[in-house]
Structures are given as structure tokens and as C-alpha cells.
Amino acid sequence: MFLAFVLYPIGYGLWLARHPASYVTLYNDPVFARAALNTLFFLLVGINLKMMVALFLSGFFIQERSWIKWLSVLFILPWAVPSIPTILSVRFMLNPEWGVINHLIFKFSGDDGPNWLNDPVLALSMAILVHIWKSLPFWTLILMTGRLAISQDLFEAADVDGASWWQKFRFITWPSVRTLYLTCTLLSMIWTLGDFNSVYLLTGGGPADLTHVLATLGIRYLRLDQLDLSMAAIVCALPLVLPLVYFMMKRLSR
């Protein structure tokens, strides 16, 4: 089973991407250069923003209040619902003519809303926000477990000493969850590199192929019957993935 469903597809893909001419063609293709830049932007903005917000929300949701527990149920829904209907519903909401978001903008301001998915900057920004919104509950839950593992005696002693919330976070919470936070960040980078749905289902790589990332670029070449370029574009992500996997495994082995 492992040979048939893992080793063979990987080996066949590498065999298709073996020609140096394919990488020369990619290098000269402006769509590939744009996709590489979009991928780096997606990683830098999406991951840092997502993990920082998850760290903040993990402290909010561990509070012992009934309304917060009910709110946490709603908060986890984007992650629990399958990606395809979730992202397609967001795409319908962003429709410039009959989408609910532009309808609300017109209702409260009297102005027509922007064409969200026809502007490459707005479209890529929306894809990043959808990615964050979809995966944020998962990372928040992971960081919540790290916070709950901290002894409450430390916080009680800090309260007695008159420590502020920032001092408690800086000297108690952060040192306790730092390793978990860094591990989650590395794992999130690996998963984000392979995030196909957030971009492809929302923008399709458009407008004019300006919002493609490396995870979606392969399907563009596949539609053009350029299978070798499709696999070469995917292989180009390996220099980003392999170091992350190495550091991830090294950290987990400690």
C-alpha cells in the first residue's frame, strides 16, 4: 500500500520533472515568478498573523465564563466544516453584484463595494484571510492546551506580588508555551505551503493568473497540457518544504 500510494506517485512525479529544460521554462515564465512571490507573501503574512492571533485567543478562551464557552463553539465551526463549501460560501459573499458584503457596504455607506476578486492585491489578501479564518481555531485549541498545562500556582504567586498581565505573560506564559508555539509555527508553514483550497477555490489563480501560489500553479500548467511544467512547479516548493521538515523533526526528537 505504501509503495502504491506514496512511493510510486512521488517517484513518478520526480521522473516527470527531471528535465532541466522545464525549470528554464519556469524561470522565464512571469506567472511562476509571481506565484513564488505570492507564496512567500502568503507565508510571511498568513502564518505570523495567524499564530499571533491564535496565541492571543488561546488566553481569551481559557477563561471560566459560560458565554465564552458558548462563543468557543461558534469559533470552532470554520475549522470543523469542510473546506469546499466554506470557501465557496465566502466567494459568493464577495460577489460584487449580489454578495452580502457589498450589499451591507451599500446599505450603511451608500457606496458600491469593491470588486474583491478582480483586484490581485485584494484577491490575494482575501485568500490569506480565508486561510487564517479557516485554520485559526485549530491552532488556538493547540495553544490552549499549552496554556492549561501551566501550573496556576505560578499565576497566584504573581498576583500576590502585584504582577501585571503583561509581566505574567512575559515571565510565565511565554516561556511555558514558547516551544509549543515554535513547533506549531513550523508545522503551520509546511501545511500552508500545500494549501490549495484557500487560493484556488476563492480566486482560481485570477485575475490574469496574478494570485497563483506554488500549490495552485501546477493545475494551471496541467490545464495547458504541460504535465512536465506542472510537476516541476510543485518540485520547486521542495527547497522550502524540506528544511522545514528537517527542523520540525529535529525539534520533535528533543
PDB file of C-alpha atoms in Angstrom:
ATOM      1  CA  MET A   1       0.000   0.000   0.000  1.00  0.00           C
ATOM      2  CA  PHE A   2       2.790   2.403   0.928  1.00  0.00           C
ATOM      3  CA  LEU A   3       4.604   1.580  -2.310  1.00  0.00           C
ATOM      4  CA  ALA A   4       1.488   2.016  -4.440  1.00  0.00           C
ATOM      5  CA  PHE A   5       0.061   5.182  -2.916  1.00  0.00           C
ATOM      6  CA  VAL A   6       3.159   7.035  -1.653  1.00  0.00           C
ATOM      7  CA  LEU A   7       6.446   5.976  -3.222  1.00  0.00           C
ATOM      8  CA  TYR A   8       5.152   5.410  -6.755  1.00  0.00           C
ATOM      9  CA  PRO A   9       3.340   8.800  -7.102  1.00  0.00           C
ATOM     10  CA  ILE A  10       6.345  10.650  -5.658  1.00  0.00           C
ATOM     11  CA  GLY A  11       8.791   8.794  -7.892  1.00  0.00           C
ATOM     12  CA  TYR A  12       6.633   9.279 -10.978  1.00  0.00           C
ATOM     13  CA  GLY A  13       6.281  12.983 -10.250  1.00  0.00           C
ATOM     14  CA  LEU A  14      10.026  13.418  -9.859  1.00  0.00           C
ATOM     15  CA  TRP A  15      10.565  11.495 -13.097  1.00  0.00           C
ATOM     16  CA  LEU A  16       8.200  13.841 -14.961  1.00  0.00           C
ATOM     17  CA  ALA A  17      10.051  16.854 -13.544  1.00  0.00           C
ATOM     18  CA  ARG A  18      13.515  15.525 -14.374  1.00  0.00           C
ATOM     19  CA  HIS A  19      14.210  17.677 -17.448  1.00  0.00           C
ATOM     20  CA  PRO A  20      16.336  20.808 -16.806  1.00  0.00           C
ATOM     21  CA  ALA A  21      14.552  22.499 -19.701  1.00  0.00           C
ATOM     22  CA  SER A  22      11.346  22.515 -17.654  1.00  0.00           C
ATOM     23  CA  TYR A  23      12.965  24.641 -14.959  1.00  0.00           C
ATOM     24  CA  VAL A  24      14.407  27.010 -17.561  1.00  0.00           C
ATOM     25  CA  THR A  25      10.897  27.466 -18.953  1.00  0.00           C
ATOM     26  CA  LEU A  26       9.548  28.099 -15.458  1.00  0.00           C
ATOM     27  CA  TYR A  27      12.294  30.621 -14.749  1.00  0.00           C
ATOM     28  CA  ASN A  28      11.341  32.570 -17.871  1.00  0.00           C
ATOM     29  CA  ASP A  29       7.609  32.439 -17.105  1.00  0.00           C
ATOM     30  CA  PRO A  30       6.423  35.617 -15.306  1.00  0.00           C
ATOM     31  CA  VAL A  31       3.490  33.679 -13.845  1.00  0.00           C
ATOM     32  CA  PHE A  32       5.903  31.395 -11.984  1.00  0.00           C
ATOM     33  CA  ALA A  33       7.864  34.355 -10.599  1.00  0.00           C
ATOM     34  CA  ARG A  34       4.627  35.968  -9.421  1.00  0.00           C
ATOM     35  CA  ALA A  35       3.482  32.691  -7.843  1.00  0.00           C
ATOM     36  CA  ALA A  36       6.770  32.348  -5.947  1.00  0.00           C
ATOM     37  CA  LEU A  37       6.453  35.898  -4.590  1.00  0.00           C
ATOM     38  CA  ASN A  38       2.813  35.287  -3.676  1.00  0.00           C
ATOM     39  CA  THR A  39       3.831  32.138  -1.814  1.00  0.00           C
ATOM     40  CA  LEU A  40       6.446  33.998   0.236  1.00  0.00           C
ATOM     41  CA  PHE A  41       3.962  36.782   0.989  1.00  0.00           C
ATOM     42  CA  PHE A  42       1.320  34.205   1.914  1.00  0.00           C
ATOM     43  CA  LEU A  43       3.740  32.526   4.323  1.00  0.00           C
ATOM     44  CA  LEU A  44       5.114  35.670   5.943  1.00  0.00           C
ATOM     45  CA  VAL A  45       1.789  37.408   6.478  1.00  0.00           C
ATOM     46  CA  GLY A  46      -0.559  34.459   6.871  1.00  0.00           C
ATOM     47  CA  ILE A  47       1.467  32.400   9.327  1.00  0.00           C
ATOM     48  CA  ASN A  48       2.713  35.213  11.548  1.00  0.00           C
ATOM     49  CA  LEU A  49      -0.696  36.844  11.788  1.00  0.00           C
ATOM     50  CA  LYS A  50      -2.461  33.526  12.320  1.00  0.00           C
ATOM     51  CA  MET A  51      -0.155  32.300  15.076  1.00  0.00           C
ATOM     52  CA  MET A  52      -0.087  35.618  16.946  1.00  0.00           C
ATOM     53  CA  VAL A  53      -3.884  35.851  16.907  1.00  0.00           C
ATOM     54  CA  ALA A  54      -4.128  32.191  17.969  1.00  0.00           C
ATOM     55  CA  LEU A  55      -1.810  32.875  20.909  1.00  0.00           C
ATOM     56  CA  PHE A  56      -3.967  35.819  21.983  1.00  0.00           C
ATOM     57  CA  LEU A  57      -7.266  33.957  21.558  1.00  0.00           C
ATOM     58  CA  SER A  58      -5.955  30.935  23.458  1.00  0.00           C
ATOM     59  CA  GLY A  59      -5.696  33.166  26.513  1.00  0.00           C
ATOM     60  CA  PHE A  60      -9.199  34.506  25.928  1.00  0.00           C
ATOM     61  CA  PHE A  61     -10.937  31.148  25.534  1.00  0.00           C
ATOM     62  CA  ILE A  62      -9.450  29.537  28.664  1.00  0.00           C
ATOM     63  CA  GLN A  63     -11.395  31.934  30.860  1.00  0.00           C
ATOM     64  CA  GLU A  64     -14.022  30.279  33.061  1.00  0.00           C
ATOM     65  CA  ARG A  65     -17.111  32.094  31.813  1.00  0.00           C
ATOM     66  CA  SER A  66     -20.186  30.436  30.371  1.00  0.00           C
ATOM     67  CA  TRP A  67     -20.665  32.882  27.486  1.00  0.00           C
ATOM     68  CA  ILE A  68     -17.053  32.360  26.410  1.00  0.00           C
ATOM     69  CA  LYS A  69     -17.631  28.603  26.264  1.00  0.00           C
ATOM     70  CA  TRP A  70     -20.663  29.139  24.022  1.00  0.00           C
ATOM     71  CA  LEU A  71     -18.656  31.528  21.873  1.00  0.00           C
ATOM     72  CA  SER A  72     -15.894  28.938  21.512  1.00  0.00           C
ATOM     73  CA  VAL A  73     -18.407  26.546  19.925  1.00  0.00           C
ATOM     74  CA  LEU A  74     -19.156  29.111  17.199  1.00  0.00           C
ATOM     75  CA  PHE A  75     -15.473  29.943  16.858  1.00  0.00           C
ATOM     76  CA  ILE A  76     -14.533  26.351  16.029  1.00  0.00           C
ATOM     77  CA  LEU A  77     -17.135  25.964  13.245  1.00  0.00           C
ATOM     78  CA  PRO A  78     -14.974  27.266  10.328  1.00  0.00           C
ATOM     79  CA  TRP A  79     -12.381  24.602  11.070  1.00  0.00           C
ATOM     80  CA  ALA A  80     -14.967  21.858  11.643  1.00  0.00           C
ATOM     81  CA  VAL A  81     -16.900  22.475   8.397  1.00  0.00           C
ATOM     82  CA  PRO A  82     -15.330  21.054   5.172  1.00  0.00           C
ATOM     83  CA  SER A  83     -13.193  23.469   3.167  1.00  0.00           C
ATOM     84  CA  ILE A  84     -15.040  23.385  -0.157  1.00  0.00           C
ATOM     85  CA  PRO A  85     -18.490  24.618   0.991  1.00  0.00           C
ATOM     86  CA  THR A  86     -16.897  27.046   3.448  1.00  0.00           C
ATOM     87  CA  ILE A  87     -14.630  28.771   0.936  1.00  0.00           C
ATOM     88  CA  LEU A  88     -17.231  28.750  -1.838  1.00  0.00           C
ATOM     89  CA  SER A  89     -19.700  30.441   0.508  1.00  0.00           C
ATOM     90  CA  VAL A  90     -17.119  33.174   1.133  1.00  0.00           C
ATOM     91  CA  ARG A  91     -16.677  33.539  -2.631  1.00  0.00           C
ATOM     92  CA  PHE A  92     -20.412  34.066  -3.050  1.00  0.00           C
ATOM     93  CA  MET A  93     -20.385  36.619  -0.218  1.00  0.00           C
ATOM     94  CA  LEU A  94     -17.647  38.580  -2.030  1.00  0.00           C
ATOM     95  CA  ASN A  95     -19.565  38.756  -5.316  1.00  0.00           C
ATOM     96  CA  PRO A  96     -19.573  42.447  -6.357  1.00  0.00           C
ATOM     97  CA  GLU A  97     -23.166  42.433  -7.646  1.00  0.00           C
ATOM     98  CA  TRP A  98     -25.216  40.315  -5.251  1.00  0.00           C
ATOM     99  CA  GLY A  99     -22.780  39.389  -2.489  1.00  0.00           C
ATOM    100  CA  VAL A 100     -23.861  40.121   1.067  1.00  0.00           C
ATOM    101  CA  ILE A 101     -20.671  42.057   1.919  1.00  0.00           C
ATOM    102  CA  ASN A 102     -21.103  44.672  -0.825  1.00  0.00           C
ATOM    103  CA  HIS A 103     -24.818  44.790  -0.017  1.00  0.00           C
ATOM    104  CA  LEU A 104     -24.004  45.753   3.577  1.00  0.00           C
ATOM    105  CA  ILE A 105     -21.421  48.305   2.417  1.00  0.00           C
ATOM    106  CA  PHE A 106     -24.029  49.943   0.164  1.00  0.00           C
ATOM    107  CA  LYS A 107     -26.676  49.834   2.886  1.00  0.00           C
ATOM    108  CA  PHE A 108     -24.582  51.572   5.530  1.00  0.00           C
ATOM    109  CA  SER A 109     -22.412  53.884   3.398  1.00  0.00           C
ATOM    110  CA  GLY A 110     -24.306  54.361   0.153  1.00  0.00           C
ATOM    111  CA  ASP A 111     -21.196  53.424  -1.846  1.00  0.00           C
ATOM    112  CA  ASP A 112     -20.659  50.413  -4.050  1.00  0.00           C
ATOM    113  CA  GLY A 113     -18.209  47.980  -2.558  1.00  0.00           C
ATOM    114  CA  PRO A 114     -15.000  46.983  -4.343  1.00  0.00           C
ATOM    115  CA  ASN A 115     -14.716  44.143  -6.804  1.00  0.00           C
ATOM    116  CA  TRP A 116     -12.913  41.986  -4.264  1.00  0.00           C
ATOM    117  CA  LEU A 117     -11.730  39.191  -6.519  1.00  0.00           C
ATOM    118  CA  ASN A 118     -10.951  41.272  -9.608  1.00  0.00           C
ATOM    119  CA  ASP A 119      -8.091  43.152  -7.960  1.00  0.00           C
ATOM    120  CA  PRO A 120      -4.971  40.982  -7.469  1.00  0.00           C
ATOM    121  CA  VAL A 121      -3.965  42.625  -4.183  1.00  0.00           C
ATOM    122  CA  LEU A 122      -7.461  42.403  -2.716  1.00  0.00           C
ATOM    123  CA  ALA A 123      -7.960  38.873  -4.041  1.00  0.00           C
ATOM    124  CA  LEU A 124      -4.725  37.556  -2.521  1.00  0.00           C
ATOM    125  CA  SER A 125      -5.476  39.378   0.729  1.00  0.00           C
ATOM    126  CA  MET A 126      -8.901  37.748   0.867  1.00  0.00           C
ATOM    127  CA  ALA A 127      -7.312  34.335   0.247  1.00  0.00           C
ATOM    128  CA  ILE A 128      -4.927  34.911   3.159  1.00  0.00           C
ATOM    129  CA  LEU A 129      -7.789  36.000   5.418  1.00  0.00           C
ATOM    130  CA  VAL A 130      -9.820  32.931   4.443  1.00  0.00           C
ATOM    131  CA  HIS A 131      -6.824  30.713   5.195  1.00  0.00           C
ATOM    132  CA  ILE A 132      -6.410  32.343   8.613  1.00  0.00           C
ATOM    133  CA  TRP A 133     -10.135  32.178   9.385  1.00  0.00           C
ATOM    134  CA  LYS A 134     -10.323  28.510   8.383  1.00  0.00           C
ATOM    135  CA  SER A 135      -7.271  27.279  10.315  1.00  0.00           C
ATOM    136  CA  LEU A 136      -7.238  29.677  13.279  1.00  0.00           C
ATOM    137  CA  PRO A 137      -9.493  27.537  15.538  1.00  0.00           C
ATOM    138  CA  PHE A 138      -7.175  24.532  15.255  1.00  0.00           C
ATOM    139  CA  TRP A 139      -4.051  26.408  16.323  1.00  0.00           C
ATOM    140  CA  THR A 140      -5.966  28.213  19.044  1.00  0.00           C
ATOM    141  CA  LEU A 141      -7.027  24.864  20.510  1.00  0.00           C
ATOM    142  CA  ILE A 142      -3.448  23.561  20.416  1.00  0.00           C
ATOM    143  CA  LEU A 143      -2.114  26.640  22.204  1.00  0.00           C
ATOM    144  CA  MET A 144      -4.971  26.442  24.715  1.00  0.00           C
ATOM    145  CA  THR A 145      -3.731  23.013  25.767  1.00  0.00           C
ATOM    146  CA  GLY A 146      -0.292  24.513  26.334  1.00  0.00           C
ATOM    147  CA  ARG A 147      -1.722  27.291  28.485  1.00  0.00           C
ATOM    148  CA  LEU A 148      -3.874  24.886  30.509  1.00  0.00           C
ATOM    149  CA  ALA A 149      -0.779  22.819  31.333  1.00  0.00           C
ATOM    150  CA  ILE A 150       0.785  25.765  33.187  1.00  0.00           C
ATOM    151  CA  SER A 151       0.503  25.489  36.964  1.00  0.00           C
ATOM    152  CA  GLN A 152      -1.977  28.002  38.386  1.00  0.00           C
ATOM    153  CA  ASP A 153       0.236  28.365  41.444  1.00  0.00           C
ATOM    154  CA  LEU A 154       2.615  30.449  39.346  1.00  0.00           C
ATOM    155  CA  PHE A 155      -0.124  32.922  38.447  1.00  0.00           C
ATOM    156  CA  GLU A 156      -1.391  33.071  42.028  1.00  0.00           C
ATOM    157  CA  ALA A 157       2.118  33.871  43.247  1.00  0.00           C
ATOM    158  CA  ALA A 158       2.417  36.541  40.552  1.00  0.00           C
ATOM    159  CA  ASP A 159      -0.889  38.090  41.676  1.00  0.00           C
ATOM    160  CA  VAL A 160       0.391  38.245  45.245  1.00  0.00           C
ATOM    161  CA  ASP A 161       3.499  40.057  44.005  1.00  0.00           C
ATOM    162  CA  GLY A 162       1.334  42.539  42.080  1.00  0.00           C
ATOM    163  CA  ALA A 163       2.436  41.480  38.605  1.00  0.00           C
ATOM    164  CA  SER A 164       0.602  42.960  35.623  1.00  0.00           C
ATOM    165  CA  TRP A 165      -0.947  40.817  32.882  1.00  0.00           C
ATOM    166  CA  TRP A 166       1.996  41.641  30.617  1.00  0.00           C
ATOM    167  CA  GLN A 167       4.528  40.564  33.255  1.00  0.00           C
ATOM    168  CA  LYS A 168       2.634  37.305  33.788  1.00  0.00           C
ATOM    169  CA  PHE A 169       2.598  36.675  30.057  1.00  0.00           C
ATOM    170  CA  ARG A 170       6.267  37.589  29.605  1.00  0.00           C
ATOM    171  CA  PHE A 171       7.710  35.646  32.526  1.00  0.00           C
ATOM    172  CA  ILE A 172       5.229  32.756  32.955  1.00  0.00           C
ATOM    173  CA  THR A 173       3.049  32.104  29.902  1.00  0.00           C
ATOM    174  CA  TRP A 174       5.502  32.725  27.061  1.00  0.00           C
ATOM    175  CA  PRO A 175       8.424  30.687  28.478  1.00  0.00           C
ATOM    176  CA  SER A 176       5.990  27.818  29.105  1.00  0.00           C
ATOM    177  CA  VAL A 177       4.413  27.759  25.622  1.00  0.00           C
ATOM    178  CA  ARG A 178       7.355  29.013  23.532  1.00  0.00           C
ATOM    179  CA  THR A 179       8.473  25.551  22.392  1.00  0.00           C
ATOM    180  CA  LEU A 180       4.899  24.582  21.517  1.00  0.00           C
ATOM    181  CA  TYR A 181       4.403  27.883  19.674  1.00  0.00           C
ATOM    182  CA  LEU A 182       7.538  27.426  17.561  1.00  0.00           C
ATOM    183  CA  THR A 183       6.635  23.813  16.775  1.00  0.00           C
ATOM    184  CA  CYS A 184       3.140  24.857  15.701  1.00  0.00           C
ATOM    185  CA  THR A 185       4.610  27.618  13.546  1.00  0.00           C
ATOM    186  CA  LEU A 186       6.897  25.187  11.714  1.00  0.00           C
ATOM    187  CA  LEU A 187       4.069  22.715  11.175  1.00  0.00           C
ATOM    188  CA  SER A 188       1.781  25.510  10.010  1.00  0.00           C
ATOM    189  CA  MET A 189       4.376  26.606   7.444  1.00  0.00           C
ATOM    190  CA  ILE A 190       4.511  23.097   5.991  1.00  0.00           C
ATOM    191  CA  TRP A 191       0.730  22.865   5.756  1.00  0.00           C
ATOM    192  CA  THR A 192       0.358  26.395   4.385  1.00  0.00           C
ATOM    193  CA  LEU A 193       2.774  25.649   1.537  1.00  0.00           C
ATOM    194  CA  GLY A 194       0.395  22.902   0.467  1.00  0.00           C
ATOM    195  CA  ASP A 195      -2.792  24.930   0.949  1.00  0.00           C
ATOM    196  CA  PHE A 196      -4.522  24.544  -2.409  1.00  0.00           C
ATOM    197  CA  ASN A 197      -8.121  25.287  -1.420  1.00  0.00           C
ATOM    198  CA  SER A 198      -7.822  28.801   0.010  1.00  0.00           C
ATOM    199  CA  VAL A 199      -6.471  30.276  -3.222  1.00  0.00           C
ATOM    200  CA  TYR A 200      -7.906  28.049  -5.924  1.00  0.00           C
ATOM    201  CA  LEU A 201     -11.487  27.870  -4.651  1.00  0.00           C
ATOM    202  CA  LEU A 202     -11.624  31.592  -3.907  1.00  0.00           C
ATOM    203  CA  THR A 203      -9.790  33.176  -6.852  1.00  0.00           C
ATOM    204  CA  GLY A 204      -8.905  30.330  -9.218  1.00  0.00           C
ATOM    205  CA  GLY A 205      -5.494  31.962  -9.528  1.00  0.00           C
ATOM    206  CA  GLY A 206      -7.033  35.046 -11.119  1.00  0.00           C
ATOM    207  CA  PRO A 207      -7.392  37.693 -12.140  1.00  0.00           C
ATOM    208  CA  ALA A 208      -4.972  37.106 -15.037  1.00  0.00           C
ATOM    209  CA  ASP A 209      -3.035  34.412 -13.118  1.00  0.00           C
ATOM    210  CA  LEU A 210      -1.821  37.041 -10.617  1.00  0.00           C
ATOM    211  CA  THR A 211      -2.857  35.280  -7.395  1.00  0.00           C
ATOM    212  CA  HIS A 212      -1.404  31.839  -8.019  1.00  0.00           C
ATOM    213  CA  VAL A 213       0.814  30.270  -5.360  1.00  0.00           C
ATOM    214  CA  LEU A 214       3.092  27.290  -5.876  1.00  0.00           C
ATOM    215  CA  ALA A 215       0.382  24.952  -4.574  1.00  0.00           C
ATOM    216  CA  THR A 216      -2.054  26.051  -7.305  1.00  0.00           C
ATOM    217  CA  LEU A 217       0.355  26.751 -10.153  1.00  0.00           C
ATOM    218  CA  GLY A 218       0.602  23.092 -11.097  1.00  0.00           C
ATOM    219  CA  ILE A 219      -3.087  22.927 -12.033  1.00  0.00           C
ATOM    220  CA  ARG A 220      -2.598  25.873 -14.428  1.00  0.00           C
ATOM    221  CA  TYR A 221       0.083  24.038 -16.400  1.00  0.00           C
ATOM    222  CA  LEU A 222      -1.957  20.845 -16.229  1.00  0.00           C
ATOM    223  CA  ARG A 223      -4.854  22.598 -17.943  1.00  0.00           C
ATOM    224  CA  LEU A 224      -2.431  23.677 -20.665  1.00  0.00           C
ATOM    225  CA  ASP A 225      -1.371  20.017 -21.148  1.00  0.00           C
ATOM    226  CA  GLN A 226       2.106  20.814 -19.817  1.00  0.00           C
ATOM    227  CA  LEU A 227       2.459  17.968 -17.345  1.00  0.00           C
ATOM    228  CA  ASP A 228       6.232  18.337 -17.050  1.00  0.00           C
ATOM    229  CA  LEU A 229       5.908  22.015 -16.083  1.00  0.00           C
ATOM    230  CA  SER A 230       3.121  21.148 -13.675  1.00  0.00           C
ATOM    231  CA  MET A 231       5.308  18.710 -11.765  1.00  0.00           C
ATOM    232  CA  ALA A 232       8.357  20.980 -11.992  1.00  0.00           C
ATOM    233  CA  ALA A 233       6.382  23.811 -10.387  1.00  0.00           C
ATOM    234  CA  ILE A 234       5.466  21.527  -7.488  1.00  0.00           C
ATOM    235  CA  VAL A 235       9.041  20.272  -7.132  1.00  0.00           C
ATOM    236  CA  CYS A 236      10.194  23.895  -6.852  1.00  0.00           C
ATOM    237  CA  ALA A 237       8.445  24.042  -3.481  1.00  0.00           C
ATOM    238  CA  LEU A 238      10.737  21.326  -2.086  1.00  0.00           C
ATOM    239  CA  PRO A 239      13.583  23.738  -1.207  1.00  0.00           C
ATOM    240  CA  LEU A 240      11.088  25.450   1.082  1.00  0.00           C
ATOM    241  CA  VAL A 241       9.476  22.312   2.470  1.00  0.00           C
ATOM    242  CA  LEU A 242      12.494  20.092   3.167  1.00  0.00           C
ATOM    243  CA  PRO A 243      14.303  22.479   5.568  1.00  0.00           C
ATOM    244  CA  LEU A 244      11.041  22.961   7.456  1.00  0.00           C
ATOM    245  CA  VAL A 245      10.545  19.212   7.738  1.00  0.00           C
ATOM    246  CA  TYR A 246      14.137  18.813   8.942  1.00  0.00           C
ATOM    247  CA  PHE A 247      13.805  21.438  11.668  1.00  0.00           C
ATOM    248  CA  MET A 248      10.400  20.038  12.602  1.00  0.00           C
ATOM    249  CA  MET A 249      11.721  16.501  13.049  1.00  0.00           C
ATOM    250  CA  LYS A 250      14.791  17.772  14.894  1.00  0.00           C
ATOM    251  CA  ARG A 251      12.642  19.723  17.338  1.00  0.00           C
ATOM    252  CA  LEU A 252      10.245  16.826  17.908  1.00  0.00           C
ATOM    253  CA  SER A 253      13.145  14.448  18.583  1.00  0.00           C
ATOM    254  CA  ARG A 254      14.350  16.512  21.529  1.00  0.00           C
TER     255      ARG A 254
END
